[in-house]
Amino acid sequence: MSDAVAGSLPVVEDEVEEGPLSWVASVDHKRIGLMYIYLALVFLVIGGLEALLMRLQLAGPNMALLTPKQFNQIFTMHGTTMIFLVVMPVVTGLANYLVPLMIGARDVAFPRLNAFGFWMLFFGGILLYYSFCVEGGAPDAGWFSYTPLAEQPYSSMRGVDFWALGLLAMGVGSVAAALNLIVTIFTLRAPGMGLLMVPMFVWMFLITAFLIIFALPALNAALVMLLVDRYLNANFFTVQGAPLLWQHYFWAFGHPEVYILVLPAFGIISEVLPVFSRKPIFGYMFLAGSTLAIGFLSYGVWVHHMFAVGLGMTPLLAFQASTMVIAVPTGIKIWNWLATMWGGRLRLTTAMLFAITFIVQFTLGGLSGITLAVVPIDWQVTDTYYVVAHFHYVALGGILFALMAGAYYWFPKMSGRMLDERLGRWNFWLLVIGFNMTFLVQHFLGLMGMPRRVYTYPNLPGFAALNGISTLGAFVMGIAVLVFVWNVLKSVRQGAQAGDNPWSAWTLEWATTSPPPEHNFERVPPVRSRRPIWDLENPDRADWKDAHAG
Amino acid sequence: MPFLGSVIPTFDPVSPQARSILDLTWVTVAILAVILAIVCGAVIVILLRFRGKPGDADPPAVHGHTKLEITWTAIPFAIVTLLFVLSLRTMGQIHPAAAPNQAPDVIVVGHQWWWEVRYPASGVITANEIHLPVGKDALIRLESADVIHDFWVPQLGPKQDAVPGHPNFLWLQPTAPGIYDGACAEFCGNAHAWMRLRVIAETPETFAAWTAAQARPPASQHTEQILKGGAIFQEQACVNCHRVAGMSDTANAAPDLTYVATRQTIGAGVMENSPENLARWLENPQAIKPQCNMPDFNLSEEEVAALVTFLWSLPNPTPPQGSLDHE
């Protein structure tokens, strides 16, 4: 606890328990948040190692490091892990840790439900990975388990069952966490904080939480139907049934899922950029409104994953139109972020470098997404490495870079210590170089005719060179992740003391100590605008006195 | 784009369908490149002009600008509308009706992990290599015998899924003779990587000659080695899966082998076709195409040699004198 606060206010002593049991039994939103983040970090390393194994196997043509089945298991587990056990947990963890602090609350609305959500995810993850220990091994039908490949005749081993049951458990946990978040944001905001006065991060998570509770049920239902198919021959998705129906269910979940993963990244960027530009976010209402639009539109674009399955012109045109329309509220955020920086006094901290690079890389991922929305272009490049490049520019160049920005930005709040900026530069540059080396060339591999999910490839012109570059880049990224882990481990013990508000930020989480006490706040500052700490420190230039701040 | 085209097949289209996709791609990429350039340019200007120094006072707070925001919403909206219209035009040029009112020229059936190719008009059945005449708009009917596959020959145009129980259609119109590589693009299980395919586009005369030769029943041959190979083909249960015209006409669980010697590759593209490679394949297919559906039959060297002689003798130039099963 900082001296300033301790000196001026009566100290409320928390009975802070230590030891493993105190974590397992905890219902404190911050501890649960951290457990989500630790779990995600462990699975990031596992999913990353899986990626490196794939890239090793693909380093040259006709290699035989892995058998086809092993390769298929590893890309299935890589995709499933990165989406459900890395990005979902880490954003849920950030929401858990930060949302109550940002709205000036003591905890989430339902602390026990919160713990339940985490443990469902934890055991879902264990269930999924236990599949490696059973006969037949891990699932190998891909992270979207297309039917009829995932049905009994073609996947007779237990892998797909572990996949379905694991995701079902995680899905229940996600819905619980999302409900909790919605109720927390609606009911526990500090006095004076209107719903459109919450930090943009909180707004993004509110929309995300709604996306989760409406999208996950489609997946959960489909998973149960798949299991019923596999054990009771219900023929929902078999050749006798409707194989394409699975794709509709899966992507009716799967496309909102993309926004479930990316909106939190937008939230992080919308906090980091203003603070290090020393300006408020540009066009709060536009950002909030366009995100709401994305929330609705994201349920109406799923068929763009299915442009080549053989649909008539009418659905193709309808979903091409909706996919192009959703690009607009996504794309205009780029301008809002650029305008936030424009005229600022930029502080190029590691967090800021990650955030600025996010803008460029996410733009590239978004623009390649537009090429995929153009149906004839999609017919040429879908299911190739072009698509692999596209979604990694969104998921890695976008989401992971935003998460790294968030890590450098909020680590001081969570640990009380600063991450090392020098290691941070190494982390940043290695990740930028490694990432672009790995994935830029994959656009061209796709155009050159390399389908995705192949365990090897013939020695066609250019294939060996570009795949070699890609593999090399993946290892550079691996080193970058190691540097990050080292930075965390080092800084948590030896990092400089952070103090309450090391970045001179303006949102409420910086109005308490670092790390915050179990009850979060001794006293919540008055909230009259979106930047309460700014108002407190600059009474003459307070946002609530500015007519344009609404 | 002669250089790009030599390395990147999608930039070297040889059909009107692939050509119109490429044209649309260039227009789209040009428009989007401008957007990317503006974003990158703005980032560079910001980094050069607005870098703060320690001790700087905070700049004036600017919370938004409604007119500006409406402008940068309207412009992207206009751009995607333009792309939609351009796309609509191209789609009309290349997308066949859901069930065209005409018989398909070729029926292509995806199997784990090979392609069955049938020509309804001539009755020719082959595998993994599709011969097409240059200049004719061929209607392809795509089917699947098991899971979802995807037919893709980049230089000829759009890819299309082969979905079980849901036939799809595709126009293929090669405009120049040549060999065009393709592959299954939808993940379909273990050996998905080696489910490659080829379109061999020929002049109408060459195509007619090929069709006539393929349609002719195999000739009988009486050397001892060939007869021995034929017998092994029967005894080792090859006939249960592989079709050889006149011998196992209905088998289609594995590629047709009637005129396998006339094909360019073995194992759906896993290696070049030659008597030596065919022998290597027969010695142990699992070593060549791991986890494919053909087991290792543990054939002796002698049996392999007889089988190769048998399979290699089938495209016999001499006129037919009755089919093999009459012997």
Coordinates of N, CA, C and O in Angstrom, one line a residue, chain A residues 62 67-69 72 75 140 146-149 154 239 247 278-283 286 308-311 313 316-317 320-321 324 328 332 335-336 338 342-346 348 356 363-364 367 370-371 374-377 379-384 446-449 451-456 458 460 531 534 541 543 546 548-549, chain B residues 7-11 21 24-25 28 32 36 38-40 42-43 45-47 49-52 56-65 69-70 72-73 77 80 83-84 87-88 90-92 94-95 112 146-148 152 154 157-161 163-164 166 168 181 183-190 192-194 196 290-291:
Chain A
N62 N 8.5 -32.8 -48.3 CA 8.6 -34.2 -48.1 C 9.3 -34.6 -46.8 O 10.1 -35.6 -46.8
T67 N 4.2 -38.1 -38.3 CA 3.3 -38.8 -39.2 C 2.2 -37.9 -39.5 O 1.9 -37.0 -38.8
P68 N 1.4 -38.3 -40.6 CA 0.3 -37.4 -41.0 C -0.7 -37.3 -39.8 O -1.2 -36.2 -39.5
K69 N -1.0 -38.4 -39.1 CA -1.9 -38.3 -38.0 C -1.4 -37.5 -36.9 O -2.2 -36.7 -36.3
N72 N -1.9 -33.9 -37.9 CA -3.3 -33.5 -37.8 C -3.7 -33.3 -36.3 O -4.5 -32.4 -36.0
F75 N -2.1 -29.9 -35.2 CA -2.8 -28.6 -35.7 C -4.2 -28.5 -35.1 O -4.6 -27.4 -34.8
D140 N -8.0 -35.3 -34.1 CA -7.3 -35.0 -35.3 C -8.2 -34.5 -36.4 O -7.8 -34.7 -37.6
Y146 N -15.0 -30.6 -38.9 CA -16.0 -30.7 -39.9 C -16.6 -32.2 -40.0 O -15.8 -33.1 -39.9
T147 N -17.9 -32.2 -40.1 CA -18.5 -33.5 -40.3 C -18.6 -33.7 -41.8 O -18.7 -32.7 -42.6
P148 N -18.7 -34.9 -42.3 CA -18.7 -36.2 -41.6 C -17.3 -36.7 -41.2 O -17.2 -37.8 -40.6
L149 N -16.2 -35.9 -41.4 CA -14.9 -36.4 -41.0 C -14.9 -36.7 -39.5 O -14.2 -37.6 -39.0
Y154 N -15.3 -42.1 -39.8 CA -14.0 -41.5 -40.2 C -13.1 -41.1 -39.0 O -11.9 -40.8 -39.2
V239 N -23.5 -38.5 -43.4 CA -23.8 -38.4 -44.8 C -25.3 -38.6 -45.0 O -26.0 -38.1 -45.8
Q247 N -21.5 -27.2 -40.3 CA -20.8 -25.9 -40.6 C -21.6 -24.7 -40.2 O -21.0 -23.7 -39.7
R278 N -1.2 10.9 -24.4 CA -1.6 12.0 -23.4 C -2.8 12.7 -23.9 O -3.0 13.9 -23.7
K279 N -3.7 12.0 -24.6 CA -5.0 12.6 -25.1 C -6.1 11.6 -24.8 O -5.9 10.4 -24.8
P280 N -7.3 12.1 -24.6 CA -8.4 11.1 -24.4 C -8.7 10.4 -25.8 O -8.2 10.8 -26.8
I281 N -9.4 9.3 -25.6 CA -9.7 8.5 -26.8 C -10.6 9.4 -27.8 O -11.4 10.1 -27.3
F282 N -10.3 9.3 -29.1 CA -11.0 10.1 -30.0 C -12.3 9.4 -30.5 O -12.2 8.3 -30.9
G283 N -13.4 10.1 -30.3 CA -14.7 9.6 -30.8 C -15.2 8.4 -30.0 O -15.5 7.4 -30.5
F286 N -18.5 7.1 -31.2 CA -18.4 6.3 -32.4 C -17.8 4.9 -32.2 O -18.3 4.0 -32.8
A308 N -17.3 -21.8 -50.5 CA -17.0 -22.8 -51.5 C -17.7 -24.1 -51.3 O -17.4 -25.1 -51.9
V309 N -18.7 -24.2 -50.3 CA -19.4 -25.4 -50.1 C -20.5 -25.7 -51.1 O -21.0 -26.8 -51.2
G310 N -20.8 -24.8 -52.0 CA -21.8 -25.0 -53.0 C -23.1 -24.5 -52.7 O -24.1 -25.2 -52.5
L311 N -23.2 -23.1 -52.5 CA -24.4 -22.5 -52.2 C -24.9 -21.8 -53.4 O -24.1 -21.5 -54.3
M313 N -26.6 -18.5 -55.6 CA -26.2 -17.1 -55.7 C -26.7 -16.2 -54.5 O -26.0 -15.4 -54.0
L316 N -24.9 -16.5 -51.2 CA -23.6 -15.9 -51.4 C -23.6 -14.4 -51.4 O -22.8 -13.8 -50.8
L317 N -24.5 -13.8 -52.2 CA -24.6 -12.4 -52.2 C -24.9 -11.8 -50.9 O -24.4 -10.8 -50.5
Q320 N -22.0 -12.1 -48.6 CA -20.9 -11.2 -49.1 C -21.2 -9.7 -48.6 O -20.3 -9.0 -48.1
A321 N -22.5 -9.4 -48.8 CA -22.8 -8.0 -48.4 C -22.7 -7.8 -46.9 O -22.0 -6.8 -46.5
M324 N -19.0 -7.5 -45.9 CA -18.4 -6.2 -46.3 C -18.9 -5.1 -45.4 O -18.1 -4.2 -45.0
V328 N -16.8 -2.2 -42.1 CA -16.9 -0.8 -41.9 C -16.7 -0.4 -40.4 O -15.8 0.3 -40.1
I332 N -13.3 1.6 -39.2 CA -13.2 3.0 -38.8 C -12.5 3.1 -37.4 O -12.1 4.2 -37.1
W335 N -9.2 4.6 -37.8 CA -9.1 6.0 -37.9 C -9.2 6.7 -36.5 O -8.5 7.7 -36.2
N336 N -10.1 6.1 -35.7 CA -10.2 6.7 -34.3 C -8.9 6.6 -33.6 O -8.6 7.5 -32.8
L338 N -5.9 6.3 -34.8 CA -4.9 7.2 -35.4 C -5.1 8.7 -35.0 O -4.2 9.4 -34.6
W342 N -2.9 11.5 -33.1 CA -2.6 12.7 -33.8 C -2.6 13.9 -32.9 O -3.6 14.1 -32.2
G343 N -1.6 14.7 -32.9 CA -1.5 15.9 -32.0 C -1.2 15.5 -30.6 O -1.2 16.4 -29.7
G344 N -0.8 14.3 -30.3 CA -0.5 13.9 -29.0 C 1.0 14.1 -28.6 O 1.7 14.8 -29.4
R345 N 1.4 13.7 -27.4 CA 2.8 13.7 -27.0 C 3.2 12.3 -26.8 O 3.1 11.8 -25.6
L346 N 3.6 11.6 -27.8 CA 3.7 10.1 -27.7 C 4.8 9.7 -26.8 O 5.9 10.3 -26.8
L348 N 6.9 6.5 -26.2 CA 7.0 5.2 -26.9 C 7.6 4.1 -25.9 O 8.7 3.6 -26.0
I356 N 0.9 0.4 -31.3 CA 1.1 1.1 -32.6 C 1.2 0.0 -33.7 O 0.6 0.0 -34.7
T363 N -4.5 -3.9 -39.5 CA -5.0 -3.3 -40.7 C -4.8 -4.3 -41.9 O -5.7 -4.6 -42.7
L364 N -3.6 -4.8 -41.9 CA -3.2 -5.8 -43.0 C -4.1 -7.0 -42.9 O -4.7 -7.5 -43.9
L367 N -7.6 -6.0 -44.1 CA -7.7 -5.8 -45.5 C -7.6 -7.2 -46.3 O -8.4 -7.4 -47.2
I370 N -11.0 -8.5 -46.2 CA -11.9 -7.9 -47.2 C -11.7 -8.7 -48.6 O -12.6 -9.0 -49.3
T371 N -10.4 -9.0 -48.9 CA -10.2 -9.8 -50.1 C -11.0 -11.1 -50.0 O -11.5 -11.6 -51.0
V374 N -14.7 -10.9 -50.8 CA -15.0 -10.8 -52.2 C -15.1 -12.3 -52.7 O -14.1 -13.0 -52.8
V375 N -16.3 -12.8 -53.0 CA -16.6 -14.2 -53.1 C -15.6 -14.8 -54.2 O -15.0 -15.9 -53.9
P376 N -15.5 -14.3 -55.4 CA -14.6 -15.0 -56.4 C -13.2 -15.1 -55.9 O -12.5 -16.1 -56.1
I377 N -12.7 -14.1 -55.2 CA -11.3 -14.2 -54.7 C -11.2 -15.3 -53.6 O -10.3 -16.1 -53.5
W379 N -13.0 -17.9 -53.5 CA -13.0 -19.2 -54.2 C -11.6 -19.6 -54.6 O -11.3 -20.8 -54.7
Q380 N -10.8 -18.6 -54.9 CA -9.4 -19.0 -55.3 C -8.6 -19.3 -54.0 O -7.8 -20.2 -54.1
V381 N -8.7 -18.5 -53.0 CA -7.7 -18.6 -51.9 C -8.2 -19.2 -50.6 O -7.4 -19.4 -49.7
T382 N -9.5 -19.5 -50.5 CA -10.0 -20.1 -49.2 C -9.3 -21.5 -49.0 O -9.0 -22.1 -50.0
D383 N -9.2 -21.9 -47.8 CA -8.6 -23.2 -47.4 C -7.1 -23.3 -47.9 O -6.6 -24.4 -48.1
T384 N -6.5 -22.2 -48.1 CA -5.1 -22.2 -48.4 C -4.3 -21.5 -47.4 O -4.9 -20.9 -46.4
G446 N -0.1 -19.4 -50.2 CA -1.5 -19.7 -50.6 C -1.8 -19.4 -52.0 O -2.4 -20.3 -52.8
L447 N -1.3 -18.3 -52.5 CA -1.5 -17.9 -53.9 C -0.8 -18.9 -54.8 O -1.1 -19.1 -56.0
M448 N 0.3 -19.5 -54.3 CA 1.1 -20.4 -55.1 C 0.5 -21.8 -55.1 O 1.0 -22.7 -55.8
G449 N -0.6 -22.0 -54.4 CA -1.3 -23.3 -54.5 C -1.1 -24.2 -53.3 O -1.4 -25.4 -53.4
P451 N -2.4 -25.7 -50.1 CA -3.6 -25.8 -49.2 C -3.2 -25.8 -47.8 O -2.1 -26.1 -47.4
R452 N -4.1 -25.4 -46.9 CA -3.8 -25.4 -45.5 C -3.9 -26.9 -45.0 O -4.5 -27.7 -45.6
R453 N -3.4 -27.1 -43.8 CA -3.5 -28.4 -43.1 C -2.9 -29.6 -43.8 O -3.4 -30.7 -43.7
V454 N -1.9 -29.3 -44.6 CA -1.2 -30.4 -45.2 C 0.0 -30.7 -44.4 O 0.7 -29.8 -43.9
Y455 N 0.3 -32.0 -44.1 CA 1.4 -32.4 -43.3 C 2.7 -32.3 -44.0 O 3.8 -32.2 -43.4
T456 N 2.7 -32.3 -45.3 CA 3.9 -32.0 -46.1 C 3.4 -31.5 -47.5 O 2.2 -31.4 -47.8
P458 N 4.7 -31.2 -52.0 CA 5.7 -31.5 -53.0 C 6.7 -30.3 -53.2 O 6.4 -29.2 -52.8
L460 N 7.5 -28.0 -55.1 CA 7.1 -27.1 -56.2 C 7.9 -25.8 -56.1 O 8.5 -25.5 -55.1
R531 N -12.7 10.2 -17.4 CA -11.3 10.2 -16.9 C -11.3 10.8 -15.5 O -10.8 11.9 -15.3
W534 N -7.9 12.2 -14.2 CA -7.6 13.5 -14.9 C -8.4 14.6 -14.3 O -7.8 15.7 -14.0
R541 N -9.1 21.9 -16.0 CA -9.3 21.4 -17.4 C -10.1 20.1 -17.3 O -10.0 19.3 -18.2
D543 N -12.6 17.1 -17.6 CA -13.4 16.7 -18.8 C -14.9 17.1 -18.6 O -15.5 17.4 -19.6
D546 N -15.9 20.2 -20.1 CA -15.7 20.3 -21.5 C -17.0 19.8 -22.2 O -17.3 18.7 -22.1
H548 N -17.5 19.2 -25.2 CA -17.3 18.3 -26.3 C -16.9 16.9 -25.8 O -16.8 16.0 -26.6
A549 N -16.8 16.7 -24.5 CA -16.3 15.5 -24.0 C -17.4 14.4 -24.0 O -17.1 13.2 -23.9
Chain B
V7 N 6.0 -18.3 -60.9 CA 6.1 -18.9 -59.5 C 4.7 -19.0 -58.9 O 4.5 -19.9 -58.1
I8 N 3.8 -18.1 -59.2 CA 2.5 -18.1 -58.5 C 1.4 -18.4 -59.5 O 1.0 -17.6 -60.3
P9 N 1.0 -19.7 -59.5 CA 0.0 -20.1 -60.5 C -1.2 -19.3 -60.6 O -1.7 -19.1 -61.7
T10 N -1.7 -18.8 -59.5 CA -2.9 -18.0 -59.5 C -2.7 -16.7 -60.4 O -3.7 -16.1 -60.8
F11 N -1.5 -16.3 -60.5 CA -1.2 -15.1 -61.3 C -1.0 -15.4 -62.8 O -0.6 -14.6 -63.6
I21 N -11.2 -13.9 -62.1 CA -10.9 -13.7 -60.7 C -9.6 -12.9 -60.5 O -9.5 -12.1 -59.6
L24 N -10.2 -9.2 -61.0 CA -10.9 -8.7 -59.8 C -9.9 -8.5 -58.6 O -10.0 -7.6 -57.9
T25 N -9.0 -9.5 -58.6 CA -8.0 -9.5 -57.5 C -7.2 -8.2 -57.6 O -6.9 -7.5 -56.6
T28 N -9.1 -5.1 -56.5 CA -9.3 -5.1 -55.1 C -8.0 -4.8 -54.4 O -8.0 -4.0 -53.4
L32 N -7.2 -1.7 -51.8 CA -6.9 -1.9 -50.5 C -5.4 -1.4 -50.1 O -5.1 -1.0 -49.0
L36 N -4.0 0.8 -47.0 CA -2.9 0.4 -46.2 C -1.8 1.4 -46.2 O -1.2 1.8 -45.2
I38 N -2.2 4.6 -46.6 CA -2.7 5.8 -45.8 C -2.4 5.5 -44.4 O -1.9 6.3 -43.6
V39 N -2.8 4.3 -43.9 CA -2.6 4.0 -42.5 C -1.2 4.0 -42.1 O -0.8 4.6 -41.1
C40 N -0.3 3.3 -42.9 CA 1.1 3.3 -42.6 C 1.7 4.7 -42.7 O 2.5 5.1 -41.8
A42 N 0.1 7.5 -42.1 CA -0.3 8.2 -40.9 C 0.5 7.8 -39.7 O 0.9 8.7 -38.9
V43 N 0.8 6.5 -39.6 CA 1.6 6.1 -38.4 C 3.0 6.7 -38.5 O 3.5 7.2 -37.4
V45 N 3.9 9.5 -40.0 CA 3.9 11.0 -39.7 C 3.7 11.2 -38.2 O 4.3 12.0 -37.6
I46 N 2.8 10.4 -37.6 CA 2.6 10.5 -36.1 C 3.9 10.3 -35.4 O 4.2 11.0 -34.4
L47 N 4.6 9.2 -35.8 CA 5.8 8.9 -35.0 C 6.9 10.0 -35.2 O 7.7 10.3 -34.3
R49 N 6.2 13.3 -36.0 CA 5.7 14.7 -35.6 C 5.3 14.8 -34.1 O 5.4 15.8 -33.5
F50 N 4.8 13.7 -33.6 CA 4.1 13.8 -32.3 C 4.8 13.1 -31.2 O 4.2 12.6 -30.2
R51 N 6.1 12.9 -31.3 CA 6.8 12.2 -30.2 C 7.0 13.2 -29.0 O 7.4 14.3 -29.2
G52 N 6.6 12.8 -27.8 CA 6.7 13.6 -26.7 C 8.1 13.5 -26.0 O 8.8 12.6 -26.3
D56 N 7.1 17.3 -21.0 CA 6.1 17.9 -21.8 C 4.7 18.0 -21.1 O 4.4 17.1 -20.4
A57 N 4.1 19.1 -21.2 CA 2.7 19.2 -20.7 C 1.8 18.4 -21.6 O 2.1 18.2 -22.8
D58 N 0.7 18.0 -21.0 CA -0.3 17.2 -21.8 C -0.9 18.1 -22.9 O -1.2 19.3 -22.6
P59 N -1.1 17.6 -24.1 CA -1.6 18.4 -25.2 C -3.1 18.7 -24.9 O -3.7 18.0 -24.0
P60 N -3.7 19.6 -25.6 CA -5.1 19.9 -25.4 C -6.0 18.6 -25.7 O -5.6 17.8 -26.6
A61 N -7.0 18.4 -24.9 CA -7.8 17.2 -25.0 C -8.8 17.4 -26.2 O -9.5 18.4 -26.2
V62 N -8.7 16.5 -27.2 CA -9.7 16.5 -28.3 C -10.5 15.3 -28.2 O -10.0 14.2 -28.2
H63 N -11.8 15.4 -28.0 CA -12.6 14.2 -27.7 C -13.3 13.6 -28.9 O -13.8 12.5 -28.9
G64 N -13.3 14.3 -30.0 CA -13.9 13.7 -31.2 C -14.2 14.8 -32.2 O -14.0 16.0 -32.0
H65 N -14.7 14.4 -33.4 CA -15.1 15.4 -34.4 C -16.1 14.7 -35.3 O -15.8 13.9 -36.1
E69 N -15.7 11.9 -38.4 CA -16.1 10.5 -38.2 C -17.1 10.0 -39.2 O -17.0 8.9 -39.6
I70 N -18.0 10.9 -39.5 CA -19.0 10.5 -40.5 C -18.3 10.3 -41.9 O -18.6 9.3 -42.6
W72 N -15.2 9.4 -42.4 CA -14.4 8.2 -42.5 C -15.2 6.9 -42.3 O -14.7 5.8 -42.3
T73 N -16.5 7.1 -42.0 CA -17.4 5.9 -42.1 C -18.0 5.8 -43.5 O -18.1 4.7 -44.0
F77 N -17.5 2.7 -46.5 CA -18.8 2.1 -47.0 C -18.9 2.2 -48.5 O -19.3 1.2 -49.1
V80 N -16.6 -0.5 -50.0 CA -17.0 -1.9 -50.0 C -18.2 -2.1 -50.9 O -18.4 -3.2 -51.5
L83 N -16.7 -2.7 -54.3 CA -16.2 -4.0 -54.4 C -17.3 -5.1 -54.5 O -17.2 -6.0 -55.3
F84 N -18.4 -4.8 -53.8 CA -19.6 -5.7 -53.9 C -20.1 -5.8 -55.4 O -20.3 -6.8 -55.9
S87 N -17.6 -7.6 -57.6 CA -17.6 -9.0 -57.3 C -18.9 -9.7 -57.9 O -18.8 -10.7 -58.5
L88 N -20.0 -8.9 -57.8 CA -21.2 -9.4 -58.4 C -21.1 -9.8 -59.9 O -21.5 -10.8 -60.4
T90 N -18.3 -10.5 -61.6 CA -17.4 -11.6 -61.7 C -18.1 -12.9 -61.4 O -18.0 -13.9 -62.1
M91 N -18.9 -12.9 -60.3 CA -19.6 -14.1 -59.9 C -20.6 -14.5 -61.0 O -20.7 -15.7 -61.3
G92 N -21.2 -13.6 -61.6 CA -22.1 -13.9 -62.7 C -21.4 -14.6 -63.9 O -22.0 -15.5 -64.5
I94 N -18.7 -16.6 -63.7 CA -18.1 -17.9 -63.4 C -18.9 -18.9 -62.6 O -18.6 -20.0 -62.6
H95 N -20.0 -18.4 -62.0 CA -20.7 -19.4 -61.1 C -21.8 -20.1 -61.9 O -22.7 -19.5 -62.4
Q112 N -11.2 -40.6 -49.9 CA -10.0 -40.5 -49.0 C -9.0 -41.4 -49.7 O -9.2 -42.7 -49.7
D146 N -17.1 -40.0 -49.4 CA -17.0 -40.2 -47.9 C -17.1 -38.8 -47.2 O -18.2 -38.4 -46.9
V147 N -16.0 -38.1 -47.0 CA -16.0 -36.9 -46.2 C -16.0 -35.7 -47.2 O -16.0 -35.9 -48.4
I148 N -15.9 -34.5 -46.7 CA -15.9 -33.3 -47.6 C -14.4 -33.1 -48.2 O -13.5 -33.1 -47.4
W152 N -9.5 -28.1 -56.4 CA -8.8 -26.8 -56.7 C -7.7 -27.0 -57.6 O -6.7 -27.7 -57.4
P154 N -5.5 -24.1 -59.2 CA -5.4 -22.7 -59.2 C -5.5 -22.0 -60.6 O -6.1 -20.9 -60.7
G157 N -9.1 -21.7 -61.9 CA -10.2 -20.9 -61.4 C -10.7 -21.4 -60.0 O -9.9 -21.9 -59.2
P158 N -12.0 -21.1 -59.8 CA -12.5 -21.2 -58.4 C -12.4 -22.7 -57.9 O -12.5 -23.6 -58.6
K159 N -12.2 -22.8 -56.6 CA -12.3 -24.1 -56.0 C -13.7 -24.3 -55.5 O -14.6 -23.4 -55.4
Q160 N -14.0 -25.6 -55.4 CA -15.4 -26.0 -55.0 C -15.3 -27.2 -54.2 O -14.6 -28.2 -54.5
D161 N -16.1 -27.3 -53.1 CA -16.2 -28.4 -52.2 C -16.9 -29.6 -52.9 O -17.8 -29.4 -53.6
V163 N -19.0 -32.4 -51.6 CA -19.7 -32.7 -50.3 C -20.6 -34.0 -50.5 O -21.3 -34.1 -51.5
P164 N -20.5 -34.9 -49.6 CA -21.3 -36.1 -49.8 C -22.8 -35.8 -49.8 O -23.2 -35.1 -48.9
H166 N -24.4 -34.1 -51.8 CA -24.8 -32.7 -52.2 C -23.9 -32.3 -53.4 O -22.8 -31.7 -53.3
N168 N -22.0 -30.7 -56.4 CA -21.7 -29.3 -56.8 C -21.2 -29.3 -58.2 O -20.8 -30.3 -58.8
D181 N -1.4 -28.2 -62.1 CA -1.4 -28.9 -60.8 C -2.6 -28.4 -60.0 O -2.9 -27.2 -60.0
A183 N -5.0 -29.6 -56.1 CA -4.9 -30.4 -54.9 C -6.3 -30.4 -54.2 O -7.1 -29.5 -54.5
C184 N -6.5 -31.3 -53.3 CA -7.7 -31.2 -52.4 C -7.4 -30.1 -51.4 O -6.3 -30.1 -50.8
A185 N -8.3 -29.2 -51.3 CA -8.0 -28.0 -50.4 C -8.8 -28.1 -49.1 O -8.7 -27.2 -48.2
E186 N -9.7 -29.1 -48.9 CA -10.4 -29.2 -47.6 C -9.8 -30.3 -46.9 O -9.7 -31.5 -47.4
F187 N -9.5 -30.1 -45.6 CA -8.9 -31.1 -44.8 C -9.8 -32.3 -44.7 O -11.0 -32.2 -44.4
C188 N -9.3 -33.5 -45.1 CA -10.1 -34.7 -45.3 C -9.5 -35.9 -44.6 O -9.9 -37.0 -44.9
G189 N -8.6 -35.7 -43.6 CA -8.1 -36.8 -42.9 C -6.6 -37.1 -43.1 O -5.9 -36.2 -43.7
N190 N -6.2 -38.3 -42.7 CA -4.7 -38.5 -42.7 C -3.9 -38.1 -43.9 O -3.0 -37.3 -43.7
H192 N -4.5 -36.2 -46.4 CA -5.0 -35.0 -47.2 C -3.9 -34.4 -48.0 O -4.1 -33.9 -49.1
A193 N -2.7 -34.3 -47.5 CA -1.6 -33.7 -48.2 C -1.3 -34.3 -49.6 O -0.8 -33.7 -50.5
W194 N -1.5 -35.6 -49.7 CA -1.3 -36.3 -50.9 C -2.6 -36.7 -51.6 O -2.8 -37.8 -52.1
R196 N -3.5 -35.0 -54.4 CA -3.3 -34.0 -55.4 C -4.0 -34.4 -56.7 O -4.4 -35.5 -56.8
P290 N 2.2 -42.3 -46.3 CA 1.9 -42.9 -45.0 C 0.4 -42.7 -44.6 O -0.2 -41.7 -44.9
Q291 N -0.1 -43.8 -44.0 CA -1.5 -43.8 -43.5 C -2.5 -43.6 -44.6 O -3.6 -43.2 -44.4

